[in-house]
Structures are given as C-alpha cells and as structure tokens.
Coordinates of C-alpha atoms in Angstrom, one line a residue:
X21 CA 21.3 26.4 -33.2
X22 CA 18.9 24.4 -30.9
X23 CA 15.9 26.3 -29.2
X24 CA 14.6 23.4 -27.0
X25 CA 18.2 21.6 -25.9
X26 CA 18.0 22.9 -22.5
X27 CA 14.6 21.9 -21.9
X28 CA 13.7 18.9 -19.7
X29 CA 12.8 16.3 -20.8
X30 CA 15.5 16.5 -23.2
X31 CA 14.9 13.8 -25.2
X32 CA 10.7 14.8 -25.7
X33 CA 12.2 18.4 -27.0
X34 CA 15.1 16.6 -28.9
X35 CA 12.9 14.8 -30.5
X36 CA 10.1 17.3 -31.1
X37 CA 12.6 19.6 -32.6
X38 CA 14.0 17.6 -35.1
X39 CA 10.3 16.4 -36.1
X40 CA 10.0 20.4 -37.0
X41 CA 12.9 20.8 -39.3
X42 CA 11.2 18.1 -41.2
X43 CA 8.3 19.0 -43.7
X44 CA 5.2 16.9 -42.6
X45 CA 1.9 18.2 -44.1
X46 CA -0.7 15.6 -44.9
X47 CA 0.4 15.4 -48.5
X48 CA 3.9 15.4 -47.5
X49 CA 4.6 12.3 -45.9
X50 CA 8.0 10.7 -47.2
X51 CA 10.6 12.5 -45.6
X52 CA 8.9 12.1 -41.9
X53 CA 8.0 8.3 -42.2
X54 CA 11.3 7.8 -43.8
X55 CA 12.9 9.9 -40.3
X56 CA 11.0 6.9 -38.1
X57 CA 12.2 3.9 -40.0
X58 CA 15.5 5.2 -39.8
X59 CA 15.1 5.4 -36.4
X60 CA 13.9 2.4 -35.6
X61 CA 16.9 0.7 -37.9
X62 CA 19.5 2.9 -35.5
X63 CA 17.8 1.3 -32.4
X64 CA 17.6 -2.3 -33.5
X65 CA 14.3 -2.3 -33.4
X66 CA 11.7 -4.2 -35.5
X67 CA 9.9 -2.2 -37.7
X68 CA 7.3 -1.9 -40.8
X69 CA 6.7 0.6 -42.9
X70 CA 3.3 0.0 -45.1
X71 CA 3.0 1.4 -48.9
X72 CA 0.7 4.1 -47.6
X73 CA 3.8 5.5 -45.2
X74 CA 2.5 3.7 -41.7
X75 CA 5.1 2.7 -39.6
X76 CA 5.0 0.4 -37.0
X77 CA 7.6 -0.7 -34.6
X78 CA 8.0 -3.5 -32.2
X79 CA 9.8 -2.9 -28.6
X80 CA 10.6 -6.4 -26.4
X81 CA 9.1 -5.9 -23.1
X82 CA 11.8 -5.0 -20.7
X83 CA 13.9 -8.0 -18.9
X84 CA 11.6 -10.6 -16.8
X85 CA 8.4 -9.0 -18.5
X86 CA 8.3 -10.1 -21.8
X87 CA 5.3 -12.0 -21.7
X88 CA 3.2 -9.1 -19.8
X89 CA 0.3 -8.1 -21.7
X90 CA 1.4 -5.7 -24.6
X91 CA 0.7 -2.1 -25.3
X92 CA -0.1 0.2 -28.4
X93 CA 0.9 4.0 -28.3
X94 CA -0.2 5.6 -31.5
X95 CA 0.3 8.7 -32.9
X96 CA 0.0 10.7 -36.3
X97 CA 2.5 11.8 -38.4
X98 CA 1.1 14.6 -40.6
X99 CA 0.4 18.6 -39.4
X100 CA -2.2 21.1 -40.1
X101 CA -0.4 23.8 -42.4
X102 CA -1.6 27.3 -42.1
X103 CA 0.3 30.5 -41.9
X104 CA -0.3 34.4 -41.4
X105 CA -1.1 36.6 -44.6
X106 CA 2.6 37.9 -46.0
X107 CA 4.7 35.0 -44.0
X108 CA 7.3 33.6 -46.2
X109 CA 7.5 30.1 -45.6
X110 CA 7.3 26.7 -48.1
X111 CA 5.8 23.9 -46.1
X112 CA 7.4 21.6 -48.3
X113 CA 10.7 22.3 -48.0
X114 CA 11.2 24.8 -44.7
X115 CA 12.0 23.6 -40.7
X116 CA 9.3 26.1 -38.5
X117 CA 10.7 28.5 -37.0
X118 CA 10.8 27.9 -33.3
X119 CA 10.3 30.2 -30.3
X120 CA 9.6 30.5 -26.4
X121 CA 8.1 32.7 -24.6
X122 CA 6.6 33.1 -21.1
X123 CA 2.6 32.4 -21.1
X124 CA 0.8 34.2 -17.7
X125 CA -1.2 31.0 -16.9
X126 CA 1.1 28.0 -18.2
X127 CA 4.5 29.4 -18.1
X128 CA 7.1 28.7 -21.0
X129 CA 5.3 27.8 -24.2
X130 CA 6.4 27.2 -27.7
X131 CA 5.4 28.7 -30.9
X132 CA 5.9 29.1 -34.7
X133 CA 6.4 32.2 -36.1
X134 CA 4.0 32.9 -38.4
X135 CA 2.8 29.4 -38.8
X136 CA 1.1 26.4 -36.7
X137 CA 3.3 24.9 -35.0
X138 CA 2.4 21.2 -35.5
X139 CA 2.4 20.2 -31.6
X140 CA -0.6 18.6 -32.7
X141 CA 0.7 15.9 -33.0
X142 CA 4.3 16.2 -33.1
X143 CA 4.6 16.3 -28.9
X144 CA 2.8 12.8 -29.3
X145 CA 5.6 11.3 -31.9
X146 CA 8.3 12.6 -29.6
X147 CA 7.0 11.5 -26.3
X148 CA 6.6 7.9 -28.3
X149 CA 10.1 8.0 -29.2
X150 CA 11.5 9.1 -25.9
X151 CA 9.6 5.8 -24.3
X152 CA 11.1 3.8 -26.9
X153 CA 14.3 4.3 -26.4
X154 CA 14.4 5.0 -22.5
X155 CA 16.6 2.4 -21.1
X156 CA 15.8 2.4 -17.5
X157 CA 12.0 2.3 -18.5
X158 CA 10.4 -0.7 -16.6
X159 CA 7.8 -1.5 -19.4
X160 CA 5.3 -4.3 -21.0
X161 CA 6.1 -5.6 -24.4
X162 CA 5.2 -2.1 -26.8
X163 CA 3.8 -1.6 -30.0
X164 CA 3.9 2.1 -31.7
X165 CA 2.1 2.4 -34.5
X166 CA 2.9 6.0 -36.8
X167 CA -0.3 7.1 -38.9
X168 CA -0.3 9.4 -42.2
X169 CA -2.9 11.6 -43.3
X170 CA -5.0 11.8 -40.0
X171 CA -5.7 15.7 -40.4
X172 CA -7.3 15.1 -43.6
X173 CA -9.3 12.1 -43.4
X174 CA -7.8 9.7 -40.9
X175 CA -6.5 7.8 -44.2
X176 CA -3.6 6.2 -42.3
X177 CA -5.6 4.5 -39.4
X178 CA -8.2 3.9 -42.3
X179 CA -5.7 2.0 -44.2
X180 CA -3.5 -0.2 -41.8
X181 CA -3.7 -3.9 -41.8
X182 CA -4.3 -4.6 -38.0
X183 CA -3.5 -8.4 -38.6
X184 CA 0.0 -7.0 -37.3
X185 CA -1.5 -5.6 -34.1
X186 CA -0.9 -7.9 -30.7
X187 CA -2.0 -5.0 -28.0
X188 CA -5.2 -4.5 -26.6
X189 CA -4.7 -1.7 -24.6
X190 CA -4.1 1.4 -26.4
X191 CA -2.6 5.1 -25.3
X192 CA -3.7 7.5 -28.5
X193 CA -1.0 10.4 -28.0
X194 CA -3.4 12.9 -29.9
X195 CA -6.0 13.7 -27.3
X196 CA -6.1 14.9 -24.1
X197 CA -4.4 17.3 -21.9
X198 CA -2.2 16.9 -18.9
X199 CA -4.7 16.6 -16.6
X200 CA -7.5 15.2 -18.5
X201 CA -7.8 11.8 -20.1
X202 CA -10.2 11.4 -23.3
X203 CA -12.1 8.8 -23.1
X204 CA -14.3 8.9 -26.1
X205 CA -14.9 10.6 -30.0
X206 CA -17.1 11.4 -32.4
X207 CA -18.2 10.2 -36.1
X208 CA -18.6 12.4 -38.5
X209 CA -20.1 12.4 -42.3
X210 CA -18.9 14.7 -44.5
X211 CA -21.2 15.9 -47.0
X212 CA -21.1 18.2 -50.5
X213 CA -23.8 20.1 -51.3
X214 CA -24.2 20.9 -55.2
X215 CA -27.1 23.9 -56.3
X216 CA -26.9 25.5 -60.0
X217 CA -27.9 29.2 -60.1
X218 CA -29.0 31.6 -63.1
X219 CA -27.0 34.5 -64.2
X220 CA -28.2 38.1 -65.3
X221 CA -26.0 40.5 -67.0
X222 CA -25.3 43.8 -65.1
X223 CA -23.3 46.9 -65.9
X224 CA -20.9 48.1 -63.2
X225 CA -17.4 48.8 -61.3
X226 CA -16.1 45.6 -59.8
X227 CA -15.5 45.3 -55.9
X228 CA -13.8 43.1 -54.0
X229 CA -15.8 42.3 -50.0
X230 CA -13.0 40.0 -47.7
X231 CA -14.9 38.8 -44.1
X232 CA -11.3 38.6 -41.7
X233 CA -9.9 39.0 -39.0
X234 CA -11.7 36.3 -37.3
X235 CA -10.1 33.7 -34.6
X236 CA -11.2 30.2 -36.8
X237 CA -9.9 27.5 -34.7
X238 CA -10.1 23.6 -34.6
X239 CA -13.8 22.2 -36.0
X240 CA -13.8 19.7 -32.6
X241 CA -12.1 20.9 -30.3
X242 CA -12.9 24.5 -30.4
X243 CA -16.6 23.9 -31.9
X244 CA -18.4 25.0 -28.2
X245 CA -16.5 27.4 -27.6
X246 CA -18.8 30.2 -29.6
X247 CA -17.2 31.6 -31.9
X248 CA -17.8 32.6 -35.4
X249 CA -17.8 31.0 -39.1
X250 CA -16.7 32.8 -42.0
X251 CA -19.2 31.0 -44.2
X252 CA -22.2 31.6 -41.7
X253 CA -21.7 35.2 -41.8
X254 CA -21.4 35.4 -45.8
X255 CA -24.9 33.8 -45.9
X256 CA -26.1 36.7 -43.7
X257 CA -24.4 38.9 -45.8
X258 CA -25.5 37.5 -49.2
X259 CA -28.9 37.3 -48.0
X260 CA -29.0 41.1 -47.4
X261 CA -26.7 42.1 -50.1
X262 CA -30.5 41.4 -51.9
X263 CA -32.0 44.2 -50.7
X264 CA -29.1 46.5 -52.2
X265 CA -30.8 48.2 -55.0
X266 CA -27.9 47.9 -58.2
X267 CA -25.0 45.8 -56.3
X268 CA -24.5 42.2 -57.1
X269 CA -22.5 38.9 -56.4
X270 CA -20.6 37.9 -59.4
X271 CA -18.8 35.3 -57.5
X272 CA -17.4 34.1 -53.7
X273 CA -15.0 32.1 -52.2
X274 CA -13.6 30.2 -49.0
X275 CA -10.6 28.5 -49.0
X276 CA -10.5 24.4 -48.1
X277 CA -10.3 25.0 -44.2
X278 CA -9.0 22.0 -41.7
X279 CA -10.7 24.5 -39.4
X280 CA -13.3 26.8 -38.9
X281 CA -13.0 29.3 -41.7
X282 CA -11.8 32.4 -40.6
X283 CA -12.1 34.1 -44.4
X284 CA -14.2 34.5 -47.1
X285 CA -13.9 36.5 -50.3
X286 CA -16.9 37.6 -52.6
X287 CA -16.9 40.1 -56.0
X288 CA -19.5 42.6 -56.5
X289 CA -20.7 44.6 -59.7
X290 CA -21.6 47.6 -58.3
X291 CA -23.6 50.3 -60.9
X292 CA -23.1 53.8 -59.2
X293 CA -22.3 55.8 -56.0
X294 CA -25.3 55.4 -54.1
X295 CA -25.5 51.4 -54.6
X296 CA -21.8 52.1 -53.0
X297 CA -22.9 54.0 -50.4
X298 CA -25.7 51.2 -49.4
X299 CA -23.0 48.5 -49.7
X300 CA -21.1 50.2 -47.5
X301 CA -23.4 51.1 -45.1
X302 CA -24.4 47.4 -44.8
X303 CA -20.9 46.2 -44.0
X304 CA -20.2 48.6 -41.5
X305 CA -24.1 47.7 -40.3
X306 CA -22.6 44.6 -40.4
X307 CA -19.6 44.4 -38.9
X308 CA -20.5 46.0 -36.1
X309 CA -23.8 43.5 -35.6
X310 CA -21.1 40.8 -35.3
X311 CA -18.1 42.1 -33.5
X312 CA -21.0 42.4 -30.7
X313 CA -22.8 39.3 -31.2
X314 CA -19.1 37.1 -31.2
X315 CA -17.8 39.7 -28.6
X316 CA -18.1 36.4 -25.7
X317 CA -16.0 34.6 -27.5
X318 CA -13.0 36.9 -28.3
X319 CA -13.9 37.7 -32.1
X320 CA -13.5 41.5 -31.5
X321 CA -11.6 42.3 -34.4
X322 CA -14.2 40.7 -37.2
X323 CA -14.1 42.8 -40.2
X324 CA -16.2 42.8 -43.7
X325 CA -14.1 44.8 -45.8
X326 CA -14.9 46.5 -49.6
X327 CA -12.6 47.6 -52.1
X328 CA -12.7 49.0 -55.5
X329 CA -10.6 46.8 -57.7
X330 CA -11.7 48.1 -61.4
X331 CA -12.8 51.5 -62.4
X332 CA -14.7 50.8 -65.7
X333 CA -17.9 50.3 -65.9
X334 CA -18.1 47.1 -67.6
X335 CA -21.0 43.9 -68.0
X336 CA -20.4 41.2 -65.7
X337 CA -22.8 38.3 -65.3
X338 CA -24.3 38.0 -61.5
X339 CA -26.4 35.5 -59.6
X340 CA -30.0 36.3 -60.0
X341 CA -31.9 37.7 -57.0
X342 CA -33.7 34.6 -56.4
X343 CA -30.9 32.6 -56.8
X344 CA -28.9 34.5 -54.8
X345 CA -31.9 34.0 -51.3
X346 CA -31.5 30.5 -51.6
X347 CA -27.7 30.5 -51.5
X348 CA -28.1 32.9 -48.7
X349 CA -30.8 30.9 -47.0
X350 CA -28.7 27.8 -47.6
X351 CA -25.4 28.9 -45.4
X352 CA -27.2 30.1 -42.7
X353 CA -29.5 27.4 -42.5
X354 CA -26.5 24.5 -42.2
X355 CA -26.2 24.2 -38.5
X356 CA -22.9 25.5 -36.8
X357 CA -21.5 25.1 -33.8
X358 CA -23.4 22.9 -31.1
X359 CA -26.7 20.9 -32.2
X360 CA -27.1 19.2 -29.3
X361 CA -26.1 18.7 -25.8
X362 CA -25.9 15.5 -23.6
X363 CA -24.8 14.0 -20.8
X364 CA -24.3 15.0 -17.2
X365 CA -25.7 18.5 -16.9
X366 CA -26.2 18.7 -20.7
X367 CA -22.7 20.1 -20.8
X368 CA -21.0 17.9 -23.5
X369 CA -21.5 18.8 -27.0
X370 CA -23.6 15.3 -28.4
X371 CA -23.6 16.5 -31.9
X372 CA -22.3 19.5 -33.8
X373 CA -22.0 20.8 -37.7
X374 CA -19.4 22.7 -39.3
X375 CA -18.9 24.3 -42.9
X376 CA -15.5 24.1 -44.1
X377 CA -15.6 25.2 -48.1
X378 CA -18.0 27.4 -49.9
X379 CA -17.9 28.5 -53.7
X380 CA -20.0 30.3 -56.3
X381 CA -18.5 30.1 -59.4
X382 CA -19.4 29.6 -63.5
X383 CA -23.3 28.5 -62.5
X384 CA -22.5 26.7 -59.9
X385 CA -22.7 26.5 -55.7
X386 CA -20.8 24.3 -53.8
X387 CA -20.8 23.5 -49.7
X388 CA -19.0 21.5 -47.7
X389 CA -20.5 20.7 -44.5
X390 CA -19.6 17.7 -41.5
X391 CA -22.0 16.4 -39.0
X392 CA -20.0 15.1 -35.9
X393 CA -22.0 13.5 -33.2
X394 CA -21.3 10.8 -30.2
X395 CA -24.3 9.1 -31.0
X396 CA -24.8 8.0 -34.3
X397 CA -28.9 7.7 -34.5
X398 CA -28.0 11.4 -33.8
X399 CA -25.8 11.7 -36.4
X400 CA -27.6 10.7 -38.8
X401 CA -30.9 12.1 -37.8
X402 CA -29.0 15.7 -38.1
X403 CA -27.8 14.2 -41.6
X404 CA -31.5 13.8 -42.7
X405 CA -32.7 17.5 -41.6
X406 CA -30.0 18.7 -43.3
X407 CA -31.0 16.4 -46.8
X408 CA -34.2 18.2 -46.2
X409 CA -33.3 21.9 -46.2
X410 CA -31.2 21.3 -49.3
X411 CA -33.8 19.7 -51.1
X412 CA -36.3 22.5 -50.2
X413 CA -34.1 25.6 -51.7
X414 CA -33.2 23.7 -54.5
X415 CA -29.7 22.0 -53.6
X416 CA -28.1 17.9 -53.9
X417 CA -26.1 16.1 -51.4
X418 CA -23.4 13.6 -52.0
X419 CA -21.9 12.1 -48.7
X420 CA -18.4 12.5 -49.2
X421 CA -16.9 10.1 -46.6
X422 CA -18.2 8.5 -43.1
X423 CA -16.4 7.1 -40.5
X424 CA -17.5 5.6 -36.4
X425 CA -17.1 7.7 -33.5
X426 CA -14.7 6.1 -30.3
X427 CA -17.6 4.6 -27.9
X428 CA -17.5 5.5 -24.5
X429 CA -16.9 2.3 -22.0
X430 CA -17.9 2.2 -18.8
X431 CA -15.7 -0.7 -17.8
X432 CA -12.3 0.1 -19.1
X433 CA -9.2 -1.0 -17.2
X434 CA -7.2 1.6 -18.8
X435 CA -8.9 4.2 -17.6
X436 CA -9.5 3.7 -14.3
X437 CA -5.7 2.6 -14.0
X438 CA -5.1 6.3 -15.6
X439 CA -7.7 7.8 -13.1
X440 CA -5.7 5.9 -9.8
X441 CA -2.3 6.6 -10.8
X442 CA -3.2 10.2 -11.6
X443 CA -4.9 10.7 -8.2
X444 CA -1.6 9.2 -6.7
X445 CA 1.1 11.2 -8.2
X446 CA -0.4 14.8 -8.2
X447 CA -3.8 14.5 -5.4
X448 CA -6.5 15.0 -7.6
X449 CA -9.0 13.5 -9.8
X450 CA -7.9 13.5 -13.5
X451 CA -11.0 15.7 -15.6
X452 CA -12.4 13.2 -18.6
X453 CA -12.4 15.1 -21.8
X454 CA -15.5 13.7 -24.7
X455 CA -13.9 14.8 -28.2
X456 CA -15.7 16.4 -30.5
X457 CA -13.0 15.9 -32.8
X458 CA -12.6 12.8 -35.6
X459 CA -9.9 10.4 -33.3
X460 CA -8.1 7.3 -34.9
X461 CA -9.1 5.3 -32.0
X462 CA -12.8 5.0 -34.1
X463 CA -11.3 3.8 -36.5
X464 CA -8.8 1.5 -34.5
X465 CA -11.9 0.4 -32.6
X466 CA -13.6 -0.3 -35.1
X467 CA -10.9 -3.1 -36.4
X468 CA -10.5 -4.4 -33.1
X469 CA -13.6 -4.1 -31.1
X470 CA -12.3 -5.3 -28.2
X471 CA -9.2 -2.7 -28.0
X472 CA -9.5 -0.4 -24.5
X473 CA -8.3 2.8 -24.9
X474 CA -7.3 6.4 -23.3
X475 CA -5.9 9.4 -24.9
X476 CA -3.6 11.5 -23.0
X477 CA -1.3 14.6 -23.9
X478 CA 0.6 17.5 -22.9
X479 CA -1.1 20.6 -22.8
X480 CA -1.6 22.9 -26.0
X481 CA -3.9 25.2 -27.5
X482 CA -4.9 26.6 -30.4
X483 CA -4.7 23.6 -33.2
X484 CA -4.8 24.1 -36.8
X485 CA -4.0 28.1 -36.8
X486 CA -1.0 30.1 -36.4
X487 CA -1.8 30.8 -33.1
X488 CA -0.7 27.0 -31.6
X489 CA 1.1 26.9 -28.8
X490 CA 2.3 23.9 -26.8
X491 CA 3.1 24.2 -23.0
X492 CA 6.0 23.0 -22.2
X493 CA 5.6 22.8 -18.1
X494 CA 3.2 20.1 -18.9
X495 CA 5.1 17.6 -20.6
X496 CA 7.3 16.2 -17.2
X497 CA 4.2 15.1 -15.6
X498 CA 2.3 13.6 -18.4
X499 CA 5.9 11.5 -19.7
X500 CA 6.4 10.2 -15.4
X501 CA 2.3 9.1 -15.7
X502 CA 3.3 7.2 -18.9
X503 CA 6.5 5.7 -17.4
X504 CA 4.1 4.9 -14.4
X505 CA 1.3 3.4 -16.3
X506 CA 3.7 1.5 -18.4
X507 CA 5.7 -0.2 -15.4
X508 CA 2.0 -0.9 -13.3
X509 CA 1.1 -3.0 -16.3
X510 CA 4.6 -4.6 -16.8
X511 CA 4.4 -5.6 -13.1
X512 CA 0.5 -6.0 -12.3
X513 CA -0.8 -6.6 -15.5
X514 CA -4.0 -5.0 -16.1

C-alpha cells in the first residue's frame, strides 16, 4: 500500500517511493541503476549506462527549442545506511519503511522507521525523473547524469567520461534547501594515521565502557553546528583512564562512520573493587562534564557506560601507560569541528576536521581523520599541522584520497537567474548556502572548468542518521522554480 500517492506532486513522491523499495547503499548499486535504465528504455529516451553503474540520459529540448543551450541535472544514486540499535532491517534486500507525520515548523515530513531515510539524495533522483518525463514542461535540450558511490568517495562523479557531456550549465540536486541555493564546496583529504604501542600483562576482571547516546550527524553539513565526537571524547577519556591506579585499556573501537561518530567501545582489565570504584567515578565525572559542555547543541543524553562482562580474574595484555598518553594526546589533539572561519562576518566555516574511525587493536593504533576546507592553501596548511602532531607523539600519516573543492564564482549566470526568479515567485531574496560537505560539482568542475553551477533542493534534515527527515511542503515550490528556470533558458537563453 502506497504512503505518498496522495501527496502533490505525485509524480516527485511516485517516484521517491519506488526509489525506497529498492536497496541502494553505496556498495549496492545494481538493482537502482538497473531501475533508471529501465526507465529511460520505457520513455524512449537515449540513455548510457557506464561499467561503473553511471547512467546518463539524453532529453530533446522541447518543440521550437532544440537548439537552446542544454542543461545538466545531476544527482547520486547511492544512500547513507544506518539504523537504530535492535532494528530488524537488511539493507540489501528490504524497501524502508515509510511514514508521515506532522513537524511543528515544516508541517508533514517523511521518515524511516528505524533507519535513514535516504532523502539524501533520493528527492533529487525523483525530482529528476519527474522533469524528464513532464510533458507540458517548456524546457532546453537536458542532460541527467545518475552517479554511484558519492557517499563514500564520490567514486561515480570520479569515474565518468565527460567526453559525453554537451551542458554547461549545471543544477546538482544534492545541495541546497528550498530557499537557499549552494553555490560553492569544499575539498577535502582524507588521511590514516598509523602508531604501534607496547603491551604489559595485567591480572584482572574484564569491562566493557560504550560512549552513546550522542546525536552524530553529517561531517559537512552539521560540522558547525557544535556538537560532539565520539572519538574526541575517548581521547579525554583514555587520557584520564591513566591516572586510574590498576584499570587498563586492553583494546577500543569505533565503527567506520559516514558521519560524526556517535559511539565508541573500549575493554578494560580492571584488578579490584577500588580501581572499580575510580573507573566509575570517572565516567560519571565524565559524563556529566560533557552532557554540560555539549548541552548548546542538544547532546543531553551523552552517556559513558561500564559493564562487567567476565568475572575471573584473568591476564590480559594492555597498552602501556605511556603508550596509552600519546593515543590519548593524539584524538584530542586532531582538530574537530570548525578550524577556521571566513567570509562576510567570519560566519562560514573556511575549514574544518573530522574523525570518522579509531581502533586499538593487536599493537596497533589506527585514525582516520578528513580536512575539508574552501580554500585549499588552507587545506593543506591544516594538513601540515596535523603531519606535525603525529609525528611528535610518535604516529605516520598516509593520505588516503584528495579531491578539489566547488570554487565560488562571482559571475555565474545560473545563479543570479536562480536569485531573480526566486525573488519573483515567492518576494524574497533566496539565502546562499557554502558546503562544507564533499559535492560532485568539484569534481564535475574540475573536468569541465568552464561548467556554471547551483545546487538546489527540497528541504530535509538530519542526513546520514536515523533521524532524517524530508519536508514534504517544500518540494511544490522548489519543482515550479525548476520548471521556471528550465523554460527562462529554453526561451531567453542564458
């Protein structure tokens, strides 16, 4: 039974609803790019699908404009998959499970139970298939170009032979909000760090410490906004857990995270009652210490939590004391959250860090850490200092992957035909949005230099955890300022 078939515009939630019964995590790919080129074969349309699972596909312009100048929509095909602790669901294999309710601010919004809802960027594929197959659309000659693997790498964009590219005007369908346009992105280099440690053999009960219950969020997008990283507050942890007199770190743990973690897991050999009793002490010392310094940005229900998992006392090999500062000193000396501020006001976030994966396991200490910046002396300046702190506690640093920020233009015809139709159709000036999250138009832009592009979407929030939600008031005004945009450059060029 259908959710979204009463919604308006039915074809947007027609579409978006079947692109949730099909499974589409990054590594999952077939079934959805396999969904598009069948569309495209029931239209008529000319289409390509590459051996990396890009689709392309061509649209005529419409009668008496097929030699106006052509446009690109792109979108990506793959979804951040996360769900709640105890939900029953197989990415691979299982639709989302669909609901509405009523938001107080934006009205009826959509939701996943249980998991992320994969608006991000599923709204974008379905607005793109609703203006390809809109007959009464008055529109320039249209390219839409599908992308794989953009949540983990932007593989797809990475990947795609532009040779097959004619636009040079370009609407990315994965940024932006209903009333704001994005004009801009960041690069971002992605870095391992790689530091051996020592082990000493202690005698002592086995404990299991979880850091939960925190908010996490996306690692652009939601980077300014304050709040906290699982991995930041284990190295405040581990640093202290050094002046517990007979408790030690046998190993930790957080998960690969598209995010900002929002969990970490460590195990402690703890010798007697009143190391317990110290452990404990710190964690509600703590917790508390956190829930108060995060309480700005909603993290009230952080938690550092300690349980007994074995009873006997056994010998368990654990990171020397030593070993165990630097590790410490290490994750909270990576820089999270904003580095730098520019811009008008200093209000846009110029360049910030972010660790996504931490590990301690069999000798060994792993981090992975991103530098995103608009500028990239500032990138890689922040890259250096970085090099520097690892070499001083004892650490390497592989670069992982790079890739070029979206510049900013000042003279783009695109968007200042987005900021005057906007200003006609609803009386006010569109806000610009600078993302602080890796875009495909980098990478687009940097193929084709001389490509001008905007990104606009309905409104959503909450990307890459199971609290997404897409707003579903906000999609009628940002499809009629595509349909308006498209017909001003059929008829006016551009």
């Amino acid at each position: 039974m259908s959710v979204l078939g009463e919604l308006q515009p039915n074809k947007v939630f027609k579409y978006f609803e079947e692109i949730c019964s099909i499974p589409h995590g990054s590594r999952n790919l077939q079934q959805i790019s396999d969904y598009l080129v069948d569309f495209a074969k029931a239209h008529e349309l000319k289409y390509r699908q590459d051996e990396d699972l890009n689709v392309i596909i061509w649209k005529d312009g419409s009668k008496g404009y097929e030699a106006s100048e052509p446009v690109i929509l792109q979108g990506h095909m793959d979804m951040v998959c996360v769900k709640d602790e105890g939900v029953v669901h197989d990415f691979s294999k299982d639709a989302l499970d669909l609901y509405l309710y009523r938001d107080a601010d934006y009205g009826v919004t959509l939701a996943a139970r249980g998991t992320s809802l994969g608006a991000d960027n599923g709204v974008g594929l379905a607005m793109m298939l609703t203006l390809m197959t809109t007959p009464e659309l008055l529109h320039p000659p249209l390219e839409f170009l599908f992308t794989v693997e953009e949540e983990s790498g932007l593989w797809g964009a990475r990947k795609f032979d532009y040779t097959q590219i004619r636009a040079r005007h370009m609407i990315n369908m994965d940024s932006g909000d209903a009333d704001m346009m994005c004009v801009c992105s960041t690069g971002a280099v992605h870095n391992r760090f790689h530091m051996t440690y020592k082990t000493v053999p202690h005698r002592g009960t086995v404990y299991s410490g979880t850091i939960g219950g925190l908010l996490g969020g996306h690692s652009g997008n939601d980077i300014a906004k304050g709040r906290a990283n699982a991995i930041s507050l284990l190295g405040e942890f581990l640093e202290k857990l050094t002046g517990c007199e007979n408790a030690w770190l046998i190993d930790a743990d957080v998960q690969e995270s598209q995010g900002i973690p929002d969990q970490a897991t460590v195990r402690l050999c703890v010798e007697n009652g009143e190391a317990e009793k110290q452990l404990r002490q710190l964690a509600d010392m703590l917790q508390k210490s956190w829930r108060s310094a995060y309480r700005a940005a909603g993290e009230d229900n952080i938690a550092l939590r300690l349980e007994q998992v074995e009873e006997e006392a056994l010998v368990h090999d654990c990171i020397s004391c030593e070993d165990l500062r630097k590790i410490g000193a290490l994750l909270q000396g990576i820089p999270y959250g904003v580095i730098e501020y520019g811009g008008k006001n200093q209000s846009i976030p110029f360049c910030t860090g972010c660790t996504s994966r931490f590990c301690v396991k069999e000798n060994v200490c792993q981090l992975w850490f991103s530098v995103r910046s608009l500028s990239e002396a500032l990138k890689w300046d922040t890259e250096k200092s970085v090099k520097e702190l690892a070499s001083q506690l004892g650490a390497d640093v592989e670069i992982l992957d790079q890739y070029p920020g979206w510049p900013y233009r000042t003279d783009s015809p695109m968007q200042e035909l987005c900021k005057k139709l906007f200003q006609e159709m609803y009386g006010e000036e569109i806000k610009i949005e600078y993302g602080q999250g890796g875009c495909e138009p980098g990478i687009i832009i940097d193929k084709l230099p001389d490509m001008d592009a905007l990104g606009l979407a309905p409104t959503s929030r909450g990307a890459h955890t199971t609290r997404e939600r897409f707003y579903i008031e906000t999609v009628e005004p940002t499809y009629q300022l595509f349909v308006r945009m498209l017909r001003q450059i059929a008829e006016n060029g551009i």
